[in-house]
PDB file of C-alpha atoms in Angstrom:
ATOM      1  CA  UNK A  89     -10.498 -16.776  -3.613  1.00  0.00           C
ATOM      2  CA  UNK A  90     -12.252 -14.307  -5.821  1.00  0.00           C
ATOM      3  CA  UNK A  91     -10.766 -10.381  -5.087  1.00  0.00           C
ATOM      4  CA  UNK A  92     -13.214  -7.888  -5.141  1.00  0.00           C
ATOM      5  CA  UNK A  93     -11.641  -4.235  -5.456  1.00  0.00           C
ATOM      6  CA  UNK A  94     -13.145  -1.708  -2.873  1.00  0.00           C
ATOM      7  CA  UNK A  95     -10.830   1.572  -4.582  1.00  0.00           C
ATOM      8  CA  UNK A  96      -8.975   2.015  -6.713  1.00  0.00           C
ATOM      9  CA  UNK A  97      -6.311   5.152  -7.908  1.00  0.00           C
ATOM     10  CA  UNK A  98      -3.880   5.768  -9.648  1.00  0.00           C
ATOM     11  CA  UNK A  99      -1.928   9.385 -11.622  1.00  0.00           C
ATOM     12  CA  UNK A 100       1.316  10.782 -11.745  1.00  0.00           C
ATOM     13  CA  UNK A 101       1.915  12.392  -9.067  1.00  0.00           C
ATOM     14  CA  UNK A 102       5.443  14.379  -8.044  1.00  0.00           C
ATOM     15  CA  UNK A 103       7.594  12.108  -5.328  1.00  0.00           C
ATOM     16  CA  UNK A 104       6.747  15.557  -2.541  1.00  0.00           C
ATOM     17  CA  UNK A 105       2.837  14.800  -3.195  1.00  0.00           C
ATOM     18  CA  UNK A 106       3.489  10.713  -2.988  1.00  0.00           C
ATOM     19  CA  UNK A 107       5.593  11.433  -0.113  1.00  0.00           C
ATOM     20  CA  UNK A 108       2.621  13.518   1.894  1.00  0.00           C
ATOM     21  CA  UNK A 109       0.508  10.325   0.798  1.00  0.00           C
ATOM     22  CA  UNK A 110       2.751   7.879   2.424  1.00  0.00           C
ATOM     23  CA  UNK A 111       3.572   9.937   5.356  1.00  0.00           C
ATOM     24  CA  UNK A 112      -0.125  10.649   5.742  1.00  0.00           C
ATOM     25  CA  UNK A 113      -0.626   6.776   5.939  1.00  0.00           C
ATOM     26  CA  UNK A 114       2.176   6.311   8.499  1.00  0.00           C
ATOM     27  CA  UNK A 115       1.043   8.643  10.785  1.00  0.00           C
ATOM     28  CA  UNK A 116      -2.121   6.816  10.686  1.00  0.00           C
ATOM     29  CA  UNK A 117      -0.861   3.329  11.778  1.00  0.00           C
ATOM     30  CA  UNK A 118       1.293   5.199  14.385  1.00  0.00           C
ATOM     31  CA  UNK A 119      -1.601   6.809  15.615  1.00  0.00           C
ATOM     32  CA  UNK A 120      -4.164   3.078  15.509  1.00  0.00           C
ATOM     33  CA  UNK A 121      -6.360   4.910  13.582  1.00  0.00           C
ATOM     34  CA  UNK A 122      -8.301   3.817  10.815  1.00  0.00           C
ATOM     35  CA  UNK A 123      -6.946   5.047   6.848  1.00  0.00           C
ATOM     36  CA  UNK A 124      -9.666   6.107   4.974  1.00  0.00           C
ATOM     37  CA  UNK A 125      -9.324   6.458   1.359  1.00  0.00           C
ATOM     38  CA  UNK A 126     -11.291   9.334  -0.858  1.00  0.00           C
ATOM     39  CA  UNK A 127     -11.478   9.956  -4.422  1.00  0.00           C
ATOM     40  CA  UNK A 128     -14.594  12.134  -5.643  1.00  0.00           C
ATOM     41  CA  UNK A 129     -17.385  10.170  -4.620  1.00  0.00           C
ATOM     42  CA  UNK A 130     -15.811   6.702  -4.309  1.00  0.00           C
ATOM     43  CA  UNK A 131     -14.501   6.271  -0.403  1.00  0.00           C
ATOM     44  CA  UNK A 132     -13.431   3.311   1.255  1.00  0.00           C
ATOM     45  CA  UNK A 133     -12.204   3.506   5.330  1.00  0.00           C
ATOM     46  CA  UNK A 134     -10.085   0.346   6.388  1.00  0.00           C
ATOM     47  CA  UNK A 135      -9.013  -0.379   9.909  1.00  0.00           C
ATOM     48  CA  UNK A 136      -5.495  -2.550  10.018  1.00  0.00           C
ATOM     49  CA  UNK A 137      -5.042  -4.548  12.836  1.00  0.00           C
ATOM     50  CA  UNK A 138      -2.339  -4.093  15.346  1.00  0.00           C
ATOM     51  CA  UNK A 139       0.242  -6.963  13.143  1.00  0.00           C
ATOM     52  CA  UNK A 140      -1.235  -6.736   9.480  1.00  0.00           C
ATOM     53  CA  UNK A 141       1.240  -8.476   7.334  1.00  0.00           C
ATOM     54  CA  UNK A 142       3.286  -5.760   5.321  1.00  0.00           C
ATOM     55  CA  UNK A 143       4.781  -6.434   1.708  1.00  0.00           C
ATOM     56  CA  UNK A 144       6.999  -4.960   0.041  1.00  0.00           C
ATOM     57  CA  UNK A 145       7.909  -5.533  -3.832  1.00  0.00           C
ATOM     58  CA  UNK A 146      10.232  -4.455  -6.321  1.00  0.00           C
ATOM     59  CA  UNK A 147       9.222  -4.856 -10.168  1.00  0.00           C
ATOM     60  CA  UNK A 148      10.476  -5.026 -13.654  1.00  0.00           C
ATOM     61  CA  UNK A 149       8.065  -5.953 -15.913  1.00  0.00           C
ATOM     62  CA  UNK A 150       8.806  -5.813 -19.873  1.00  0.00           C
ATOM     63  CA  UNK A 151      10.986  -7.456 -22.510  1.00  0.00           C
ATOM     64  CA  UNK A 152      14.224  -9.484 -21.184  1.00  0.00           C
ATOM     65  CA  UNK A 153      16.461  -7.891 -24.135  1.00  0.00           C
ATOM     66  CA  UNK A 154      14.638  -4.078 -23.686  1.00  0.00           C
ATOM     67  CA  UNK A 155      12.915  -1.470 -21.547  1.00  0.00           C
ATOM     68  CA  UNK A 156      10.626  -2.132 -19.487  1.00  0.00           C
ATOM     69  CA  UNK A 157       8.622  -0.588 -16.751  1.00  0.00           C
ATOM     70  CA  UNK A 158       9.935  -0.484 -12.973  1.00  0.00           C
ATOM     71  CA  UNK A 159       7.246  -0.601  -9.738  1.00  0.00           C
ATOM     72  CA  UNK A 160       8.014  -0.397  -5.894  1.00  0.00           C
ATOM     73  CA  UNK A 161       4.776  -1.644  -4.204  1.00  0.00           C
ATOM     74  CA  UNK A 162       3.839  -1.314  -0.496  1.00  0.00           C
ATOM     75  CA  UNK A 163       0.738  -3.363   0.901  1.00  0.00           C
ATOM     76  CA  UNK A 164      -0.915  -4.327   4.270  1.00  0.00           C
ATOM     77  CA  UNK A 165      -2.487  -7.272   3.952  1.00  0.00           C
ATOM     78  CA  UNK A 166      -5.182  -8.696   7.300  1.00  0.00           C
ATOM     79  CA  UNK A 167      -7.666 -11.136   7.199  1.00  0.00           C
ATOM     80  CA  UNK A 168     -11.266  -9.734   8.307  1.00  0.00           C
ATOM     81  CA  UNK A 169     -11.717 -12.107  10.855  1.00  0.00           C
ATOM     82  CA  UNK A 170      -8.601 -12.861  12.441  1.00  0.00           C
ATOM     83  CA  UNK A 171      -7.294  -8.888  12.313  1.00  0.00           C
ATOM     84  CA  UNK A 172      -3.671  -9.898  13.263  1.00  0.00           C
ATOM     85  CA  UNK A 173      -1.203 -10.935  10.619  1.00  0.00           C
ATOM     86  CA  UNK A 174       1.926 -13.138  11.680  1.00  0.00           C
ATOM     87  CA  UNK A 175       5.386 -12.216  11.240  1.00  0.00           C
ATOM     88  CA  UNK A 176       7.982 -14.381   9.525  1.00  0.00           C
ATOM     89  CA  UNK A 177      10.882 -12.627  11.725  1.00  0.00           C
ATOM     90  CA  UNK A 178      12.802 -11.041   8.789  1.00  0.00           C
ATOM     91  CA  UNK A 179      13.619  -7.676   9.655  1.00  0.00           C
ATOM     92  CA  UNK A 180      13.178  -5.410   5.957  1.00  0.00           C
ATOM     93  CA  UNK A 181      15.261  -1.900   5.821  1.00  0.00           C
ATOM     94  CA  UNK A 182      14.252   0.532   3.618  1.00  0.00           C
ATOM     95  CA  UNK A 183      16.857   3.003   2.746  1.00  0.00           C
TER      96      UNK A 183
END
C-alpha cells in the first residue's frame, strides 16, 4: 500500500521543548480529543480512535564496526475505517 505523507517536521529541539510536545500529545489522548498538527501554513488534525495501535522503536542505524546514529520513535497507528486497533497483550514500560 502506497503511503502518502499528510506532515511532516522535523529540528533540533532541547529535550524541555520535546517534552512540552509529547506531553501536549498525551494530554490530548487523555482528554479524546483530536491532535492537530501545525507548522506555518501546512496543518493536518487527526482523530485516534479509542485502541489505536501504539509502537514504539529503538534505532541504531550506521556502520557495524563505527558510529552511527541512535532514534527512539513513538507512533499511533489506526486504520480509517475500522478506528480501533487490537492489542497483542504485551504490557511496554517506559522508564
Amino acid at each position: 500500500m502506497p503511503e502518502e505523507v499528510l506532515f511532516e517536521s522535523e529540528s533540533r529541539r532541547s529535550r524541555e521543548e520535546i517534552a512540552s510536545y509529547l506531553r501536549t500529545v498525551a494530554d490530548s489522548l487523555d482528554a479524546g480529543n483530536a491532535i492537530t498538527l501545525t507548522r506555518g501554513e501546512q496543518s493536518v488534525t487527526m482523530e485516534p480512535p479509542v485502541r489505536p495501535t501504539f509502537e514504539v522503536k529503538a534505532e541504531r542505524e550506521g556502520p557495524a564496526d563505527g558510529p552511527g546514529e541512535l532514534s527512539v520513535e513513538f507512533e499511533l497507528e489506526w486504520d480509517e475505517d475500522a478506528g480501533d486497533g487490537g492489542s497483542d497483550g504485551s504490557d511496554l514500560e517506559i522508564e
